[in-house]
Structures are given as C-alpha cells and as structure tokens.
GROMACS .gro file of C-alpha atoms in nm:
model
  204
    1MET     CA    1   9.305   2.715  15.315
    2PRO     CA    2   9.476   2.847  15.018
    3LEU     CA    3   9.619   2.540  14.809
    4TYR     CA    4   9.972   2.619  14.652
    5ARG     CA    5   9.907   2.379  14.327
    6ASP     CA    6   9.619   2.212  14.127
    7PHE     CA    7   9.742   1.937  13.916
    8SER     CA    8   9.443   1.745  13.950
    9ASP     CA    9   9.313   1.589  13.547
   10ASP     CA   10   8.958   1.318  13.456
   11ASN     CA   11   9.076   1.052  13.688
   12ALA     CA   12   9.252   1.261  13.953
   13THR     CA   13   9.208   1.522  14.256
   14ILE     CA   14   9.578   1.578  14.313
   15LEU     CA   15   9.652   1.864  14.541
   16VAL     CA   16   9.986   2.032  14.710
   17TRP     CA   17   9.993   2.247  14.998
   18LYS     CA   18  10.264   2.456  15.105
   19TYR     CA   19  10.318   2.509  15.493
   20ASP     CA   20  10.195   2.863  15.665
   21ASP     CA   21  10.227   2.916  16.009
   22SER     CA   22   9.911   3.082  16.032
   23GLU     CA   23   9.744   2.769  15.981
   24GLU     CA   24   9.571   2.609  16.217
   25LEU     CA   25   9.599   2.279  16.239
   26ASP     CA   26   9.468   2.041  16.523
   27ILE     CA   27   9.599   1.777  16.647
   28HIS     CA   28   9.284   1.590  16.796
   29GLU     CA   29   9.039   1.730  16.528
   30LEU     CA   30   9.291   1.575  16.232
   31LEU     CA   31   9.481   1.277  16.309
   32GLU     CA   32   9.309   0.953  16.315
   33PRO     CA   33   9.319   0.764  16.693
   34GLU     CA   34   9.433   0.451  16.535
   35ASN     CA   35   9.696   0.673  16.394
   36ALA     CA   36   9.825   0.816  16.732
   37ASP     CA   37  10.114   0.551  16.814
   38LYS     CA   38  10.226   0.598  16.469
   39VAL     CA   39  10.334   0.963  16.532
   40LYS     CA   40  10.399   0.977  16.921
   41ASP     CA   41  10.781   1.061  16.819
   42TYR     CA   42  10.768   1.196  16.578
   43HIS     CA   43  11.003   1.558  16.491
   44PRO     CA   44  10.788   1.876  16.515
   45LYS     CA   45  10.742   1.938  16.117
   46LYS     CA   46  10.731   1.549  16.033
   47LEU     CA   47  10.433   1.579  16.242
   48LEU     CA   48  10.292   1.898  16.072
   49GLU     CA   49  10.317   1.705  15.740
   50VAL     CA   50  10.051   1.389  15.855
   51LEU     CA   51   9.853   1.644  15.982
   52MET     CA   52   9.849   1.878  15.629
   53VAL     CA   53   9.790   1.632  15.433
   54ARG     CA   54   9.438   1.559  15.663
   55LYS     CA   55   9.374   1.882  15.625
   56LEU     CA   56   9.392   1.837  15.280
   57LEU     CA   57   9.201   1.546  15.310
   58LYS     CA   58   8.928   1.703  15.487
   59GLY     CA   59   8.831   1.943  15.279
   60LEU     CA   60   8.767   1.630  14.949
   61LYS     CA   61   8.656   1.322  15.163
   62PRO     CA   62   8.528   1.471  15.502
   63HIS     CA   63   8.449   1.203  15.600
   64SER     CA   64   8.705   0.938  15.508
   65LYS     CA   65   9.049   0.816  15.704
   66ILE     CA   66   9.392   0.755  15.603
   67LEU     CA   67   9.485   0.464  15.719
   68TYR     CA   68   9.755   0.168  15.693
   69LYS     CA   69   9.837  -0.229  15.587
   70GLU     CA   70  10.189  -0.283  15.566
   71ARG     CA   71  10.306   0.107  15.634
   72GLU     CA   72  10.146   0.179  15.272
   73PRO     CA   73   9.793   0.443  15.293
   74PHE     CA   74   9.419   0.316  15.207
   75LEU     CA   75   9.106   0.532  15.242
   76SER     CA   76   8.865   0.434  15.478
   77PRO     CA   77   8.594   0.370  15.377
   78GLN     CA   78   8.803   0.192  15.046
   79ASP     CA   79   8.556   0.426  14.821
   80ALA     CA   80   8.854   0.546  14.616
   81GLU     CA   81   9.261   0.496  14.573
   82ILE     CA   82   9.514   0.743  14.742
   83SER     CA   83   9.873   0.825  14.736
   84ILE     CA   84  10.029   1.073  14.964
   85THR     CA   85  10.407   1.247  15.046
   86HIS     CA   86  10.564   1.552  15.191
   87SER     CA   87  10.842   1.716  15.220
   88PHE     CA   88  10.859   1.995  15.477
   89PRO     CA   89  10.737   2.261  15.416
   90PHE     CA   90  10.455   2.094  15.059
   91ALA     CA   91  10.231   1.795  15.133
   92ALA     CA   92  10.001   1.697  14.886
   93ILE     CA   93   9.715   1.420  14.857
   94ALA     CA   94   9.620   1.184  14.535
   95ILE     CA   95   9.262   1.060  14.508
   96SER     CA   96   9.159   0.905  14.209
   97LYS     CA   97   8.975   0.663  14.035
   98ASN     CA   98   9.235   0.460  13.967
   99LYS     CA   99   9.566   0.357  14.145
  100ILE     CA  100   9.784   0.634  14.151
  101GLY     CA  101  10.115   0.762  14.235
  102ILE     CA  102  10.255   1.079  14.359
  103ASP     CA  103  10.655   1.206  14.507
  104ILE     CA  104  10.778   1.538  14.608
  105GLU     CA  105  11.153   1.580  14.611
  106LYS     CA  106  11.418   1.884  14.658
  107PHE     CA  107  11.749   1.886  14.434
  108ASN     CA  108  11.972   1.817  14.606
  109PRO     CA  109  12.360   1.736  14.469
  110LYS     CA  110  12.339   1.479  14.763
  111ILE     CA  111  12.207   1.302  14.589
  112LEU     CA  112  12.464   1.219  14.314
  113ARG     CA  113  12.656   0.991  14.609
  114VAL     CA  114  12.325   0.758  14.583
  115ILE     CA  115  12.323   0.711  14.216
  116ASP     CA  116  12.424   0.385  14.238
  117LYS     CA  117  12.117   0.294  14.509
  118PHE     CA  118  11.897   0.367  14.289
  119THR     CA  119  12.049   0.349  13.900
  120TYR     CA  120  12.283   0.103  13.696
  121GLU     CA  121  12.538   0.259  13.502
  122ASN     CA  122  12.414   0.113  13.082
  123GLU     CA  123  12.106   0.388  13.207
  124ARG     CA  124  12.276   0.690  13.273
  125GLY     CA  125  12.375   0.704  12.905
  126PHE     CA  126  12.151   1.047  12.836
  127ILE     CA  127  12.181   1.243  13.182
  128PRO     CA  128  12.368   1.568  13.079
  129GLU     CA  129  12.732   1.606  13.329
  130ASN     CA  130  12.681   1.997  13.361
  131ASN     CA  131  12.276   1.928  13.487
  132SER     CA  132  12.297   1.571  13.691
  133VAL     CA  133  12.124   1.671  13.969
  134THR     CA  134  11.754   1.794  13.810
  135PHE     CA  135  11.814   1.433  13.572
  136TYR     CA  136  11.832   1.249  13.878
  137THR     CA  137  11.608   1.376  14.101
  138ILE     CA  138  11.371   1.305  13.866
  139ILE     CA  139  11.449   0.945  13.837
  140TRP     CA  140  11.466   0.933  14.189
  141SER     CA  141  11.072   1.046  14.231
  142VAL     CA  142  10.978   0.875  13.848
  143LYS     CA  143  11.067   0.559  14.036
  144GLU     CA  144  10.872   0.638  14.420
  145SER     CA  145  10.559   0.692  14.298
  146MET     CA  146  10.569   0.424  14.082
  147TYR     CA  147  10.667   0.219  14.412
  148LYS     CA  148  10.329   0.360  14.528
  149ILE     CA  149  10.130   0.148  14.248
  150HIS     CA  150  10.313  -0.187  14.262
  151HIS     CA  151  10.532  -0.174  14.649
  152SER     CA  152  10.405  -0.574  14.720
  153LYS     CA  153  10.613  -0.770  14.466
  154TYR     CA  154  10.899  -0.461  14.350
  155TRP     CA  155  11.080  -0.339  14.618
  156SER     CA  156  11.438  -0.295  14.416
  157LEU     CA  157  11.419   0.084  14.289
  158LYS     CA  158  11.776  -0.009  14.097
  159LYS     CA  159  11.683  -0.407  14.045
  160ASN     CA  160  11.214  -0.336  13.931
  161TYR     CA  161  11.191   0.002  13.815
  162GLU     CA  162  11.283   0.132  13.415
  163VAL     CA  163  11.298   0.543  13.343
  164LYS     CA  164  11.373   0.548  13.056
  165PRO     CA  165  11.559   0.822  12.853
  166PHE     CA  166  11.371   1.185  12.828
  167GLU     CA  167  11.392   1.523  12.790
  168LEU     CA  168  11.307   1.820  13.008
  169LYS     CA  169  11.109   1.981  12.737
  170HIS     CA  170  10.898   1.649  12.746
  171LEU     CA  171  10.816   1.608  13.163
  172HIS     CA  172  10.444   1.490  13.129
  173LYS     CA  173  10.532   1.170  12.911
  174ILE     CA  174  10.790   1.055  13.082
  175SER     CA  175  10.774   0.639  12.927
  176CYS     CA  176  10.816   0.386  13.287
  177ARG     CA  177  10.793   0.065  13.328
  178VAL     CA  178  10.823  -0.168  13.638
  179TYR     CA  179  10.900  -0.526  13.589
  180ASP     CA  180  11.108  -0.813  13.664
  181GLU     CA  181  11.127  -1.172  13.466
  182GLN     CA  182  10.791  -1.307  13.389
  183PHE     CA  183  10.636  -0.959  13.340
  184SER     CA  184  10.595  -0.577  13.265
  185ASP     CA  185  10.373  -0.258  13.356
  186GLU     CA  186  10.406   0.053  13.183
  187PHE     CA  187  10.347   0.389  13.232
  188LYS     CA  188  10.406   0.725  13.187
  189ALA     CA  189  10.513   0.994  13.440
  190ARG     CA  190  10.422   1.388  13.416
  191VAL     CA  191  10.700   1.525  13.639
  192GLU     CA  192  10.579   1.944  13.769
  193PHE     CA  193  10.862   2.183  13.879
  194PHE     CA  194  10.860   2.453  14.148
  195ASP     CA  195  11.055   2.666  14.445
  196ASP     CA  196  11.338   2.407  14.378
  197TYR     CA  197  11.086   2.082  14.385
  198CYS     CA  198  11.043   1.827  14.184
  199PHE     CA  199  10.692   1.710  14.215
  200THR     CA  200  10.595   1.395  14.027
  201ILE     CA  201  10.263   1.190  13.899
  202VAL     CA  202  10.199   0.831  13.787
  203GLU     CA  203   9.938   0.638  13.730
  204GLU     CA  204   9.751   0.314  13.661
   0.00000   0.00000   0.00000
C-alpha cells in the first residue's frame, strides 16, 4: 500500500494515504465486527475512508482494533493513543505514546460563512483579507485537533479553544490552548500543506 505522506516524529507514527482505486479494501477483512452497525448506512466514499484507516492500522498494529467510546476512537488493546481523520481521497492515522489529535481539511471559501461558529471577532485581527480562507482553515483544523485531545469536557470550538496569531512561514509551532475559567492547557500545533489540503498535528 503506497503511503502519500509520513509525518512521524520521535513520539508518534503519523501516516497519510491517498486513495487509489486499484487498491483492494475488503470490508470483511478490515472492518471490526463491533463497527458493522455503525457503518451500515455510510456513503460509499465515507466507508472507503473508514476502510483506508483500518488498512493503515493493519500495517502498523495488525492485531489491534479501532473501537469507539462516545463516538471517540480508541485502540483495543489500549496500548497506545490514537487519532484518525479523513477527507476523501485522503485518510490518516496517528499512533502515539501520548494523547494526539490530527485533522485534515480542504481549503474551501465556504469556511468564511461559518467563522462566527468557531472564532470571536477579537481573534481575527491578524488575518489578512487577501488570504483569509487559508488562515481560517488552519484555525479550524488546529481547534479540531485539540478537540480530539480534550473532547469530554470542552466542546465549544469558539469558547474553549484558542489559536494564537501566527504567520504562514512559521507553521510548525503554532501556539494554541484549551481553556475555561479555571484551566488552561497549552499546545504547539504543527501544520502541513499538500494538494490544497491542510493537515494539522497537536501532540500532548
């Protein structure tokens, strides 16, 4: 199975695969029986994304399964942390010693319609008007990645997740945090671009 990108580091294996219709994805071989009901009404492309992630996992941990608790994936046996993301034709997996969140997003002007859902006006001062789609896509993706680490208590991308001002020439250490009135957990996000997509990694 040809990998599209490998963003692994000292703590995590992080792999991206781009779908090729010559690749065989056998649902009976790849899908966990526990997830059969979950995917029975999936669109064919969404099902392919699910199977792509399982194919990646088979190459890394052939005896492990991806199961779900409250819609969040975890490995069984629970001997590592996992994060998954997909946006057809891409799918990605991260397996780490520590909690990790990854997210992939296609750059799309439609994001400008929903910026009020995940940012406050006072967060937007550093964003250039002539490149706003790129900046807002990065912000959304970083917040989604943080959400995958802190998903149980902190649910509002607007209220509980912050991405500090950044420049496109410094995308490997974007400061960000999850917070409320009593708590603040700081992170550094890493952002990569390929094929008009944004790929974000946040590690604990």
